[in-house]
PDB file of C-alpha atoms in Angstrom:
ATOM      1  CA  UNK A   1      13.780  27.892   3.068  1.00 54.00           C
ATOM      2  CA  UNK A   2      13.172  24.493   1.531  1.00 70.00           C
ATOM      3  CA  UNK A   3      11.330  21.802   3.444  1.00 82.00           C
ATOM      4  CA  UNK A   4      13.071  18.477   4.383  1.00 91.00           C
ATOM      5  CA  UNK A   5      12.735  15.847   1.701  1.00 96.00           C
ATOM      6  CA  UNK A   6      14.248  12.598   0.512  1.00 97.00           C
ATOM      7  CA  UNK A   7      15.182  12.136  -3.171  1.00 98.00           C
ATOM      8  CA  UNK A   8      16.704   9.041  -4.726  1.00 98.00           C
ATOM      9  CA  UNK A   9      17.380   8.411  -8.416  1.00 98.00           C
ATOM     10  CA  UNK A  10      18.192   4.977  -9.914  1.00 98.00           C
ATOM     11  CA  UNK A  11      18.800   3.723 -13.388  1.00 98.00           C
ATOM     12  CA  UNK A  12      17.388   0.288 -13.905  1.00 98.00           C
ATOM     13  CA  UNK A  13      17.705  -2.115 -16.797  1.00 98.00           C
ATOM     14  CA  UNK A  14      13.989  -2.824 -17.213  1.00 98.00           C
ATOM     15  CA  UNK A  15      10.885  -1.561 -18.959  1.00 98.00           C
ATOM     16  CA  UNK A  16       8.661   1.146 -17.443  1.00 98.00           C
ATOM     17  CA  UNK A  17       5.782  -1.405 -17.501  1.00 98.00           C
ATOM     18  CA  UNK A  18       7.802  -3.962 -15.494  1.00 98.00           C
ATOM     19  CA  UNK A  19       8.880  -1.271 -13.064  1.00 98.00           C
ATOM     20  CA  UNK A  20       5.296  -0.124 -12.682  1.00 98.00           C
ATOM     21  CA  UNK A  21       4.138  -3.693 -11.897  1.00 98.00           C
ATOM     22  CA  UNK A  22       7.112  -3.956  -9.375  1.00 98.00           C
ATOM     23  CA  UNK A  23       5.849  -0.986  -7.519  1.00 98.00           C
ATOM     24  CA  UNK A  24       2.162  -1.870  -7.569  1.00 98.00           C
ATOM     25  CA  UNK A  25       2.049  -5.657  -7.192  1.00 98.00           C
ATOM     26  CA  UNK A  26       1.922  -7.201  -3.603  1.00 97.00           C
ATOM     27  CA  UNK A  27       3.499 -10.408  -5.032  1.00 96.00           C
ATOM     28  CA  UNK A  28       6.463  -8.435  -6.286  1.00 97.00           C
ATOM     29  CA  UNK A  29       6.776  -6.042  -3.414  1.00 98.00           C
ATOM     30  CA  UNK A  30       7.031  -8.891  -0.873  1.00 97.00           C
ATOM     31  CA  UNK A  31      10.099 -10.014  -2.666  1.00 96.00           C
ATOM     32  CA  UNK A  32      12.111  -6.784  -2.481  1.00 97.00           C
ATOM     33  CA  UNK A  33      10.486  -4.847   0.324  1.00 96.00           C
ATOM     34  CA  UNK A  34      11.556  -7.248   3.099  1.00 95.00           C
ATOM     35  CA  UNK A  35       8.236  -9.162   3.124  1.00 95.00           C
ATOM     36  CA  UNK A  36       6.033  -6.023   2.920  1.00 95.00           C
ATOM     37  CA  UNK A  37       3.177  -5.772   0.526  1.00 97.00           C
ATOM     38  CA  UNK A  38       1.313  -2.848  -0.948  1.00 97.00           C
ATOM     39  CA  UNK A  39      -2.506  -2.891  -1.042  1.00 98.00           C
ATOM     40  CA  UNK A  40      -4.610  -0.603  -3.363  1.00 98.00           C
ATOM     41  CA  UNK A  41      -6.647  -0.604  -6.502  1.00 98.00           C
ATOM     42  CA  UNK A  42      -4.281   2.286  -7.654  1.00 98.00           C
ATOM     43  CA  UNK A  43      -7.070   4.623  -8.545  1.00 98.00           C
ATOM     44  CA  UNK A  44      -6.925   8.320  -7.435  1.00 98.00           C
ATOM     45  CA  UNK A  45      -8.514   8.711  -4.107  1.00 98.00           C
ATOM     46  CA  UNK A  46      -8.383   5.131  -3.258  1.00 98.00           C
ATOM     47  CA  UNK A  47      -6.737   3.912   0.026  1.00 98.00           C
ATOM     48  CA  UNK A  48      -3.207   2.707   0.053  1.00 98.00           C
ATOM     49  CA  UNK A  49      -1.722   0.446   2.717  1.00 98.00           C
ATOM     50  CA  UNK A  50       1.790  -1.074   3.361  1.00 97.00           C
ATOM     51  CA  UNK A  51       1.618  -4.342   5.442  1.00 97.00           C
ATOM     52  CA  UNK A  52       4.400  -6.101   7.038  1.00 93.00           C
ATOM     53  CA  UNK A  53       3.848  -9.435   8.699  1.00 91.00           C
ATOM     54  CA  UNK A  54       0.085  -8.732   8.339  1.00 93.00           C
ATOM     55  CA  UNK A  55       0.272  -5.407  10.200  1.00 96.00           C
ATOM     56  CA  UNK A  56      -0.396  -2.010   8.545  1.00 97.00           C
ATOM     57  CA  UNK A  57       2.803  -0.135   9.002  1.00 94.00           C
ATOM     58  CA  UNK A  58       1.977   2.827   6.700  1.00 96.00           C
ATOM     59  CA  UNK A  59      -1.304   3.981   5.066  1.00 98.00           C
ATOM     60  CA  UNK A  60      -2.451   6.782   2.865  1.00 98.00           C
ATOM     61  CA  UNK A  61      -4.369   7.663  -0.292  1.00 98.00           C
ATOM     62  CA  UNK A  62      -3.559   7.454  -3.988  1.00 98.00           C
ATOM     63  CA  UNK A  63      -2.867  11.025  -5.207  1.00 98.00           C
ATOM     64  CA  UNK A  64      -1.731  10.243  -8.713  1.00 98.00           C
ATOM     65  CA  UNK A  65      -1.674   7.163 -10.959  1.00 98.00           C
ATOM     66  CA  UNK A  66      -0.517   7.543 -14.484  1.00 98.00           C
ATOM     67  CA  UNK A  67       0.825   4.047 -15.520  1.00 98.00           C
ATOM     68  CA  UNK A  68       3.634   3.540 -16.306  1.00 98.00           C
ATOM     69  CA  UNK A  69       4.884   6.909 -15.701  1.00 98.00           C
ATOM     70  CA  UNK A  70       3.969   8.395 -12.356  1.00 98.00           C
ATOM     71  CA  UNK A  71       2.529   7.176  -9.099  1.00 98.00           C
ATOM     72  CA  UNK A  72       2.014   9.179  -5.899  1.00 98.00           C
ATOM     73  CA  UNK A  73       0.355   8.461  -2.579  1.00 98.00           C
ATOM     74  CA  UNK A  74       0.108   9.950   0.786  1.00 98.00           C
ATOM     75  CA  UNK A  75       2.028   8.133   3.515  1.00 95.00           C
ATOM     76  CA  UNK A  76       1.246   8.072   7.333  1.00 96.00           C
ATOM     77  CA  UNK A  77       3.201   5.856   9.593  1.00 94.00           C
ATOM     78  CA  UNK A  78       1.268   3.625  12.050  1.00 95.00           C
ATOM     79  CA  UNK A  79       3.711   1.173  13.470  1.00 91.00           C
ATOM     80  CA  UNK A  80       6.108   3.097  15.789  1.00 89.00           C
ATOM     81  CA  UNK A  81       4.545   5.353  18.499  1.00 91.00           C
ATOM     82  CA  UNK A  82       7.494   7.658  18.155  1.00 88.00           C
ATOM     83  CA  UNK A  83       6.594   8.335  14.554  1.00 91.00           C
ATOM     84  CA  UNK A  84       2.804   8.365  14.674  1.00 92.00           C
ATOM     85  CA  UNK A  85       2.644  12.000  15.604  1.00 92.00           C
ATOM     86  CA  UNK A  86       4.530  13.141  12.513  1.00 94.00           C
ATOM     87  CA  UNK A  87       2.407  14.622   9.631  1.00 95.00           C
ATOM     88  CA  UNK A  88       1.241  12.809   6.599  1.00 97.00           C
ATOM     89  CA  UNK A  89       3.978  12.712   3.990  1.00 97.00           C
ATOM     90  CA  UNK A  90       4.011  12.104   0.219  1.00 98.00           C
ATOM     91  CA  UNK A  91       5.722   9.666  -1.977  1.00 98.00           C
ATOM     92  CA  UNK A  92       6.139  10.285  -5.749  1.00 98.00           C
ATOM     93  CA  UNK A  93       7.528   7.792  -8.112  1.00 98.00           C
ATOM     94  CA  UNK A  94       8.543   9.111 -11.565  1.00 98.00           C
ATOM     95  CA  UNK A  95       9.448   6.529 -14.210  1.00 98.00           C
ATOM     96  CA  UNK A  96      11.052   7.740 -17.386  1.00 98.00           C
ATOM     97  CA  UNK A  97      12.724   5.847 -20.316  1.00 98.00           C
ATOM     98  CA  UNK A  98      16.330   6.583 -20.519  1.00 97.00           C
ATOM     99  CA  UNK A  99      17.817   4.822 -23.571  1.00 96.00           C
ATOM    100  CA  UNK A 100      17.647   1.127 -22.857  1.00 95.00           C
ATOM    101  CA  UNK A 101      17.150   1.886 -19.121  1.00 98.00           C
ATOM    102  CA  UNK A 102      14.551   3.341 -16.975  1.00 98.00           C
ATOM    103  CA  UNK A 103      15.271   6.370 -14.742  1.00 98.00           C
ATOM    104  CA  UNK A 104      13.334   5.924 -11.427  1.00 98.00           C
ATOM    105  CA  UNK A 105      13.022   9.049  -9.212  1.00 98.00           C
ATOM    106  CA  UNK A 106      11.542   8.625  -5.761  1.00 98.00           C
ATOM    107  CA  UNK A 107      10.629  11.746  -4.001  1.00 98.00           C
ATOM    108  CA  UNK A 108       9.308  11.596  -0.371  1.00 98.00           C
ATOM    109  CA  UNK A 109       8.461  14.906   1.129  1.00 97.00           C
ATOM    110  CA  UNK A 110       6.224  16.546   3.682  1.00 96.00           C
ATOM    111  CA  UNK A 111       8.438  16.127   6.676  1.00 95.00           C
ATOM    112  CA  UNK A 112       8.740  18.500   9.615  1.00 92.00           C
ATOM    113  CA  UNK A 113      11.980  20.234  10.590  1.00 90.00           C
ATOM    114  CA  UNK A 114      13.585  18.303  13.470  1.00 88.00           C
ATOM    115  CA  UNK A 115      11.247  15.189  12.971  1.00 88.00           C
ATOM    116  CA  UNK A 116      12.498  11.609  13.165  1.00 90.00           C
ATOM    117  CA  UNK A 117      10.649  10.231  10.181  1.00 91.00           C
ATOM    118  CA  UNK A 118      12.905  11.628   7.552  1.00 93.00           C
ATOM    119  CA  UNK A 119      15.857   9.779   9.223  1.00 89.00           C
ATOM    120  CA  UNK A 120      13.920   6.562   9.232  1.00 88.00           C
ATOM    121  CA  UNK A 121      12.975   6.602   5.608  1.00 93.00           C
ATOM    122  CA  UNK A 122      16.418   7.794   4.531  1.00 92.00           C
ATOM    123  CA  UNK A 123      17.928   4.481   5.421  1.00 89.00           C
ATOM    124  CA  UNK A 124      14.820   2.410   4.451  1.00 93.00           C
ATOM    125  CA  UNK A 125      14.441   3.745   0.892  1.00 96.00           C
ATOM    126  CA  UNK A 126      17.921   2.925  -0.265  1.00 96.00           C
ATOM    127  CA  UNK A 127      17.721  -0.555   0.999  1.00 95.00           C
ATOM    128  CA  UNK A 128      14.300  -1.214  -0.588  1.00 97.00           C
ATOM    129  CA  UNK A 129      15.277   0.392  -3.877  1.00 98.00           C
ATOM    130  CA  UNK A 130      18.624  -1.347  -4.175  1.00 97.00           C
ATOM    131  CA  UNK A 131      16.831  -4.637  -3.706  1.00 97.00           C
ATOM    132  CA  UNK A 132      14.207  -3.561  -6.361  1.00 98.00           C
ATOM    133  CA  UNK A 133      16.974  -2.750  -8.938  1.00 98.00           C
ATOM    134  CA  UNK A 134      18.784  -5.993  -8.215  1.00 98.00           C
ATOM    135  CA  UNK A 135      15.628  -8.120  -8.513  1.00 98.00           C
ATOM    136  CA  UNK A 136      14.512  -6.528 -11.821  1.00 98.00           C
ATOM    137  CA  UNK A 137      17.889  -6.726 -13.308  1.00 98.00           C
ATOM    138  CA  UNK A 138      19.314 -10.228 -12.086  1.00 98.00           C
ATOM    139  CA  UNK A 139      16.310 -11.925 -10.558  1.00 97.00           C
ATOM    140  CA  UNK A 140      18.213 -12.062  -7.241  1.00 97.00           C
ATOM    141  CA  UNK A 141      18.067 -10.013  -4.063  1.00 96.00           C
ATOM    142  CA  UNK A 142      21.169  -8.466  -2.410  1.00 95.00           C
ATOM    143  CA  UNK A 143      20.859 -10.049   0.995  1.00 92.00           C
ATOM    144  CA  UNK A 144      20.407  -6.674   2.785  1.00 94.00           C
ATOM    145  CA  UNK A 145      19.159  -7.464   6.222  1.00 92.00           C
ATOM    146  CA  UNK A 146      15.672  -6.308   7.255  1.00 90.00           C
ATOM    147  CA  UNK A 147      17.295  -4.245  10.092  1.00 87.00           C
ATOM    148  CA  UNK A 148      18.410  -1.734   7.314  1.00 88.00           C
ATOM    149  CA  UNK A 149      14.722  -0.510   7.191  1.00 83.00           C
ATOM    150  CA  UNK A 150      15.112   0.984  10.648  1.00 77.00           C
ATOM    151  CA  UNK A 151      18.797   1.910  10.626  1.00 73.00           C
ATOM    152  CA  UNK A 152      18.126   5.718  10.731  1.00 64.00           C
ATOM    153  CA  UNK A 153      15.671   5.340  13.542  1.00 65.00           C
ATOM    154  CA  UNK A 154      15.954   3.610  16.863  1.00 58.00           C
ATOM    155  CA  UNK A 155      12.472   2.176  17.569  1.00 54.00           C
ATOM    156  CA  UNK A 156      11.802   1.333  21.245  1.00 47.00           C
TER     157      UNK A 156
END
């Protein structure tokens, strides 16, 4: 039986290098990730943190960094008590040229059967990645409300 996972594929009119920068630059992520910024030196084994409003919401370690093709890090939630007990998960970004476009595949796995975290990220990732695509292609955000990040999870 396969383990629960989230997979999202998007085709973006950009270059692999610009997409890599968008995924690894705090200045860029703040624009499309609803104010969140990523922090790391992007070397294998280095720490990774996602900060929102100055608070670490998720943290992990860089597992793979092959610019501008592949990036992977472990992901452990810290913000909501209800999700803190869930196991460390893994995020993998695969960036592939596709004609004049770039195919971005996001795989987020390592979830437990019956856990709440998969539901939480299943609404968050599409909102984040839609904003990323729009920003790279048009220079504008879509106006998706920040509440979309927690739509699949009712935090108390």
